[in-house]
Short mmCIF file of N, CA and C in Angstrom, two decimals:
data_model
loop_
_atom_site.label_atom_id
_atom_site.label_comp_id
_atom_site.label_asym_id
_atom_site.label_seq_id
_atom_site.Cartn_x
_atom_site.Cartn_y
_atom_site.Cartn_z
N TYR A 1 30.89 -13.07 -6.46
CA TYR A 1 29.66 -12.69 -5.77
C TYR A 1 28.49 -12.85 -6.71
N THR A 2 27.51 -13.62 -6.29
CA THR A 2 26.28 -13.73 -7.06
C THR A 2 25.14 -13.25 -6.19
N SER A 3 24.15 -12.64 -6.83
CA SER A 3 23.03 -12.11 -6.06
C SER A 3 22.09 -13.23 -5.65
N ALA A 4 21.26 -12.93 -4.68
CA ALA A 4 20.28 -13.90 -4.22
C ALA A 4 19.25 -14.17 -5.31
N ILE A 5 18.99 -13.18 -6.15
CA ILE A 5 18.00 -13.36 -7.21
C ILE A 5 18.49 -14.35 -8.25
N GLY A 6 19.77 -14.32 -8.57
CA GLY A 6 20.32 -15.22 -9.56
C GLY A 6 20.20 -16.67 -9.15
N LYS A 7 20.22 -16.94 -7.84
CA LYS A 7 20.13 -18.32 -7.35
C LYS A 7 18.72 -18.68 -6.88
N ALA A 8 17.77 -17.78 -7.05
CA ALA A 8 16.45 -17.95 -6.44
C ALA A 8 15.61 -19.04 -7.09
N VAL A 9 15.92 -19.43 -8.30
CA VAL A 9 15.11 -20.42 -8.99
C VAL A 9 15.57 -21.81 -8.55
N ILE A 10 14.73 -22.44 -7.73
CA ILE A 10 15.02 -23.81 -7.29
C ILE A 10 13.80 -24.67 -7.59
N SER A 11 14.06 -25.93 -7.79
CA SER A 11 12.95 -26.83 -8.08
C SER A 11 12.49 -27.49 -6.79
N ILE A 12 11.34 -28.12 -6.87
CA ILE A 12 10.80 -28.85 -5.73
C ILE A 12 11.74 -29.99 -5.36
N LYS A 13 12.34 -30.60 -6.37
CA LYS A 13 13.27 -31.70 -6.14
C LYS A 13 14.46 -31.22 -5.30
N ASP A 14 15.03 -30.06 -5.67
CA ASP A 14 16.14 -29.51 -4.90
C ASP A 14 15.71 -29.17 -3.47
N PHE A 15 14.50 -28.69 -3.33
CA PHE A 15 14.00 -28.32 -2.01
C PHE A 15 13.85 -29.55 -1.12
N VAL A 16 13.39 -30.65 -1.69
CA VAL A 16 13.20 -31.88 -0.92
C VAL A 16 14.54 -32.54 -0.61
N LEU A 17 15.44 -32.56 -1.59
CA LEU A 17 16.72 -33.24 -1.40
C LEU A 17 17.66 -32.48 -0.47
N ASN A 18 17.60 -31.17 -0.49
CA ASN A 18 18.51 -30.38 0.33
C ASN A 18 17.75 -29.20 0.97
N PRO A 19 16.92 -29.50 1.98
CA PRO A 19 16.07 -28.44 2.54
C PRO A 19 16.87 -27.34 3.25
N ARG A 20 18.00 -27.66 3.83
CA ARG A 20 18.78 -26.63 4.54
C ARG A 20 19.30 -25.57 3.56
N GLU A 21 19.82 -26.03 2.42
CA GLU A 21 20.31 -25.08 1.41
C GLU A 21 19.16 -24.28 0.81
N ALA A 22 18.04 -24.94 0.58
CA ALA A 22 16.88 -24.24 0.03
C ALA A 22 16.38 -23.19 1.01
N TRP A 23 16.34 -23.52 2.30
CA TRP A 23 15.89 -22.56 3.29
C TRP A 23 16.84 -21.37 3.36
N THR A 24 18.14 -21.64 3.27
CA THR A 24 19.13 -20.56 3.25
C THR A 24 18.91 -19.65 2.04
N LEU A 25 18.62 -20.25 0.91
CA LEU A 25 18.36 -19.48 -0.30
C LEU A 25 17.10 -18.62 -0.15
N ILE A 26 16.07 -19.18 0.45
CA ILE A 26 14.83 -18.43 0.68
C ILE A 26 15.10 -17.25 1.61
N LYS A 27 15.87 -17.47 2.66
CA LYS A 27 16.18 -16.38 3.59
C LYS A 27 17.01 -15.29 2.92
N GLU A 28 17.98 -15.68 2.09
CA GLU A 28 18.80 -14.69 1.39
C GLU A 28 17.96 -13.87 0.43
N THR A 29 17.05 -14.51 -0.27
CA THR A 29 16.18 -13.81 -1.20
C THR A 29 15.26 -12.85 -0.47
N ALA A 30 14.69 -13.29 0.64
CA ALA A 30 13.83 -12.41 1.44
C ALA A 30 14.61 -11.22 1.98
N GLN A 31 15.84 -11.45 2.41
CA GLN A 31 16.70 -10.37 2.90
C GLN A 31 17.00 -9.38 1.77
N HIS A 32 17.24 -9.91 0.57
CA HIS A 32 17.52 -9.06 -0.59
C HIS A 32 16.33 -8.13 -0.87
N TYR A 33 15.13 -8.68 -0.88
CA TYR A 33 13.95 -7.86 -1.13
C TYR A 33 13.68 -6.89 0.00
N TRP A 34 13.93 -7.28 1.24
CA TRP A 34 13.72 -6.40 2.39
C TRP A 34 14.65 -5.19 2.31
N VAL A 35 15.92 -5.43 2.06
CA VAL A 35 16.89 -4.34 1.97
C VAL A 35 16.57 -3.45 0.77
N GLY A 36 16.19 -4.06 -0.35
CA GLY A 36 15.84 -3.28 -1.54
C GLY A 36 14.62 -2.41 -1.33
N SER A 37 13.62 -2.92 -0.63
CA SER A 37 12.43 -2.11 -0.38
C SER A 37 12.73 -0.98 0.59
N LYS A 38 13.60 -1.22 1.58
CA LYS A 38 13.99 -0.15 2.49
C LYS A 38 14.78 0.94 1.74
N LEU A 39 15.65 0.51 0.84
CA LEU A 39 16.41 1.46 0.04
C LEU A 39 15.49 2.28 -0.87
N LEU A 40 14.54 1.63 -1.50
CA LEU A 40 13.59 2.34 -2.36
C LEU A 40 12.79 3.35 -1.55
N TRP A 41 12.35 2.96 -0.35
CA TRP A 41 11.58 3.88 0.49
C TRP A 41 12.41 5.10 0.87
N SER A 42 13.68 4.89 1.22
CA SER A 42 14.52 6.04 1.58
C SER A 42 14.77 6.93 0.36
N GLU A 43 14.92 6.34 -0.81
CA GLU A 43 15.09 7.15 -2.02
C GLU A 43 13.83 7.93 -2.35
N ILE A 44 12.66 7.36 -2.09
CA ILE A 44 11.41 8.08 -2.31
C ILE A 44 11.32 9.28 -1.37
N LYS A 45 11.72 9.10 -0.12
CA LYS A 45 11.69 10.22 0.83
C LYS A 45 12.64 11.34 0.39
N ILE A 46 13.83 10.96 -0.05
CA ILE A 46 14.81 11.96 -0.51
C ILE A 46 14.27 12.69 -1.74
N THR A 47 13.69 11.94 -2.66
CA THR A 47 13.14 12.54 -3.87
C THR A 47 11.98 13.47 -3.55
N ARG A 48 11.17 13.10 -2.56
CA ARG A 48 10.07 13.99 -2.14
C ARG A 48 10.61 15.32 -1.63
N GLN A 49 11.70 15.28 -0.88
CA GLN A 49 12.31 16.52 -0.39
C GLN A 49 12.86 17.35 -1.55
N ILE A 50 13.47 16.70 -2.52
CA ILE A 50 13.99 17.42 -3.69
C ILE A 50 12.84 18.08 -4.44
N LEU A 51 11.75 17.35 -4.63
CA LEU A 51 10.60 17.90 -5.35
C LEU A 51 9.97 19.07 -4.59
N SER A 52 9.92 18.99 -3.27
CA SER A 52 9.34 20.10 -2.51
C SER A 52 10.21 21.35 -2.64
N ARG A 53 11.54 21.18 -2.64
CA ARG A 53 12.42 22.34 -2.84
C ARG A 53 12.28 22.88 -4.27
N LEU A 54 12.08 21.98 -5.22
CA LEU A 54 11.91 22.41 -6.61
C LEU A 54 10.62 23.20 -6.79
N ILE A 55 9.57 22.78 -6.11
CA ILE A 55 8.29 23.50 -6.18
C ILE A 55 8.41 24.89 -5.56
N GLN A 56 9.26 25.01 -4.53
CA GLN A 56 9.46 26.31 -3.87
C GLN A 56 10.31 27.26 -4.70
N GLY A 57 10.87 26.77 -5.80
CA GLY A 57 11.61 27.63 -6.70
C GLY A 57 13.11 27.45 -6.67
N HIS A 58 13.61 26.54 -5.88
CA HIS A 58 15.05 26.28 -5.84
C HIS A 58 15.46 25.46 -7.06
N GLY A 59 16.71 25.53 -7.41
CA GLY A 59 17.23 24.75 -8.52
C GLY A 59 17.64 23.36 -8.04
N MET A 60 18.07 22.55 -9.00
CA MET A 60 18.54 21.20 -8.69
C MET A 60 19.99 21.06 -9.12
N THR A 61 20.74 20.35 -8.33
CA THR A 61 22.09 20.02 -8.74
C THR A 61 22.04 18.80 -9.66
N ARG A 62 23.16 18.50 -10.28
CA ARG A 62 23.22 17.34 -11.16
C ARG A 62 22.94 16.06 -10.38
N ARG A 63 23.48 15.97 -9.19
CA ARG A 63 23.28 14.79 -8.35
C ARG A 63 21.80 14.62 -7.97
N GLU A 64 21.14 15.74 -7.65
CA GLU A 64 19.72 15.66 -7.30
C GLU A 64 18.89 15.25 -8.51
N ARG A 65 19.25 15.76 -9.69
CA ARG A 65 18.52 15.38 -10.89
C ARG A 65 18.69 13.91 -11.19
N MET A 66 19.90 13.38 -11.02
CA MET A 66 20.13 11.96 -11.25
C MET A 66 19.36 11.11 -10.22
N GLN A 67 19.28 11.58 -8.98
CA GLN A 67 18.50 10.89 -7.95
C GLN A 67 17.02 10.85 -8.35
N LEU A 68 16.52 11.97 -8.83
CA LEU A 68 15.12 12.06 -9.25
C LEU A 68 14.85 11.12 -10.42
N VAL A 69 15.73 11.09 -11.39
CA VAL A 69 15.55 10.21 -12.55
C VAL A 69 15.62 8.74 -12.12
N ARG A 70 16.59 8.40 -11.27
CA ARG A 70 16.74 7.01 -10.84
C ARG A 70 15.53 6.53 -10.06
N THR A 71 15.03 7.35 -9.14
CA THR A 71 13.88 6.95 -8.34
C THR A 71 12.63 6.83 -9.20
N THR A 72 12.44 7.78 -10.11
CA THR A 72 11.27 7.72 -10.99
C THR A 72 11.32 6.47 -11.87
N THR A 73 12.50 6.16 -12.39
CA THR A 73 12.65 4.96 -13.21
C THR A 73 12.36 3.70 -12.40
N ASP A 74 12.86 3.66 -11.17
CA ASP A 74 12.60 2.50 -10.31
C ASP A 74 11.11 2.32 -10.06
N LEU A 75 10.42 3.42 -9.82
CA LEU A 75 8.97 3.32 -9.56
C LEU A 75 8.21 2.87 -10.81
N PHE A 76 8.62 3.37 -11.97
CA PHE A 76 7.95 2.94 -13.20
C PHE A 76 8.24 1.48 -13.53
N ARG A 77 9.36 0.95 -13.07
CA ARG A 77 9.64 -0.47 -13.24
C ARG A 77 8.89 -1.31 -12.23
N LEU A 78 8.64 -0.76 -11.06
CA LEU A 78 7.99 -1.51 -9.99
C LEU A 78 6.50 -1.72 -10.26
N VAL A 79 5.84 -0.75 -10.86
CA VAL A 79 4.39 -0.82 -11.06
C VAL A 79 3.98 -2.03 -11.89
N PRO A 80 4.60 -2.31 -13.04
CA PRO A 80 4.18 -3.50 -13.80
C PRO A 80 4.40 -4.80 -13.03
N PHE A 81 5.49 -4.89 -12.28
CA PHE A 81 5.72 -6.11 -11.51
C PHE A 81 4.72 -6.25 -10.38
N ALA A 82 4.27 -5.15 -9.81
CA ALA A 82 3.25 -5.22 -8.77
C ALA A 82 1.95 -5.79 -9.34
N ILE A 83 1.64 -5.44 -10.57
CA ILE A 83 0.44 -5.98 -11.22
C ILE A 83 0.58 -7.50 -11.38
N PHE A 84 1.78 -7.96 -11.74
CA PHE A 84 1.99 -9.40 -11.88
C PHE A 84 1.84 -10.13 -10.55
N VAL A 85 2.16 -9.48 -9.46
CA VAL A 85 2.04 -10.11 -8.15
C VAL A 85 0.59 -10.09 -7.67
N ILE A 86 -0.12 -9.01 -7.92
CA ILE A 86 -1.48 -8.84 -7.39
C ILE A 86 -2.50 -9.70 -8.15
N VAL A 87 -2.43 -9.71 -9.48
CA VAL A 87 -3.40 -10.44 -10.29
C VAL A 87 -3.06 -11.94 -10.26
N PRO A 88 -4.02 -12.78 -9.87
CA PRO A 88 -3.74 -14.22 -9.78
C PRO A 88 -3.36 -14.83 -11.13
N PHE A 89 -2.38 -15.71 -11.10
CA PHE A 89 -1.88 -16.46 -12.25
C PHE A 89 -1.29 -15.58 -13.35
N MET A 90 -1.10 -14.32 -13.09
CA MET A 90 -0.51 -13.45 -14.10
C MET A 90 1.00 -13.66 -14.20
N GLU A 91 1.58 -14.28 -13.17
CA GLU A 91 3.03 -14.50 -13.21
C GLU A 91 3.44 -15.44 -14.34
N PHE A 92 2.49 -16.20 -14.87
CA PHE A 92 2.80 -17.07 -15.99
C PHE A 92 3.07 -16.26 -17.26
N LEU A 93 2.58 -15.03 -17.31
CA LEU A 93 2.80 -14.17 -18.48
C LEU A 93 4.06 -13.32 -18.34
N LEU A 94 4.75 -13.42 -17.21
CA LEU A 94 5.94 -12.62 -16.98
C LEU A 94 7.04 -12.82 -18.02
N PRO A 95 7.33 -14.05 -18.47
CA PRO A 95 8.36 -14.19 -19.52
C PRO A 95 8.00 -13.47 -20.81
N PHE A 96 6.72 -13.46 -21.16
CA PHE A 96 6.30 -12.77 -22.37
C PHE A 96 6.44 -11.26 -22.21
N ALA A 97 6.10 -10.76 -21.02
CA ALA A 97 6.24 -9.32 -20.76
C ALA A 97 7.70 -8.90 -20.80
N LEU A 98 8.58 -9.74 -20.26
CA LEU A 98 10.00 -9.41 -20.30
C LEU A 98 10.56 -9.48 -21.71
N LYS A 99 9.97 -10.32 -22.54
CA LYS A 99 10.39 -10.39 -23.94
C LYS A 99 9.94 -9.13 -24.68
N LEU A 100 8.73 -8.65 -24.37
CA LEU A 100 8.22 -7.44 -25.02
C LEU A 100 8.91 -6.18 -24.50
N PHE A 101 9.18 -6.13 -23.20
CA PHE A 101 9.78 -4.96 -22.56
C PHE A 101 11.06 -5.39 -21.84
N PRO A 102 12.17 -5.52 -22.57
CA PRO A 102 13.39 -6.05 -21.95
C PRO A 102 14.00 -5.15 -20.89
N ASN A 103 13.69 -3.87 -20.89
CA ASN A 103 14.27 -2.95 -19.91
C ASN A 103 13.53 -2.96 -18.58
N MET A 104 12.50 -3.76 -18.46
CA MET A 104 11.77 -3.84 -17.19
C MET A 104 12.62 -4.52 -16.11
N TRP A 105 13.48 -5.42 -16.47
CA TRP A 105 14.27 -6.15 -15.49
C TRP A 105 15.44 -5.33 -15.16
#
């Protein structure tokens, strides 16, 4: 099993020579991001509920604490990549950023 992200890098030549396979790859990658964003959103909602109970004075279980850490880490990883997407031509600096911060990926 390989992820859609691992196969996502295709060249223009591959796209022209085999458009059906390239289109399938594009659809798989889009599906991967769609499912991932839905999962992140549901984890954010769960974490919000945990935080509201924590503010009310309830304790956290180990599982809830791990959920909170995982969601917070995911959000802190998402913010730098959002900047790369929003700022024009910043994606060219992405390899340098990954070299400086290897845990971002």
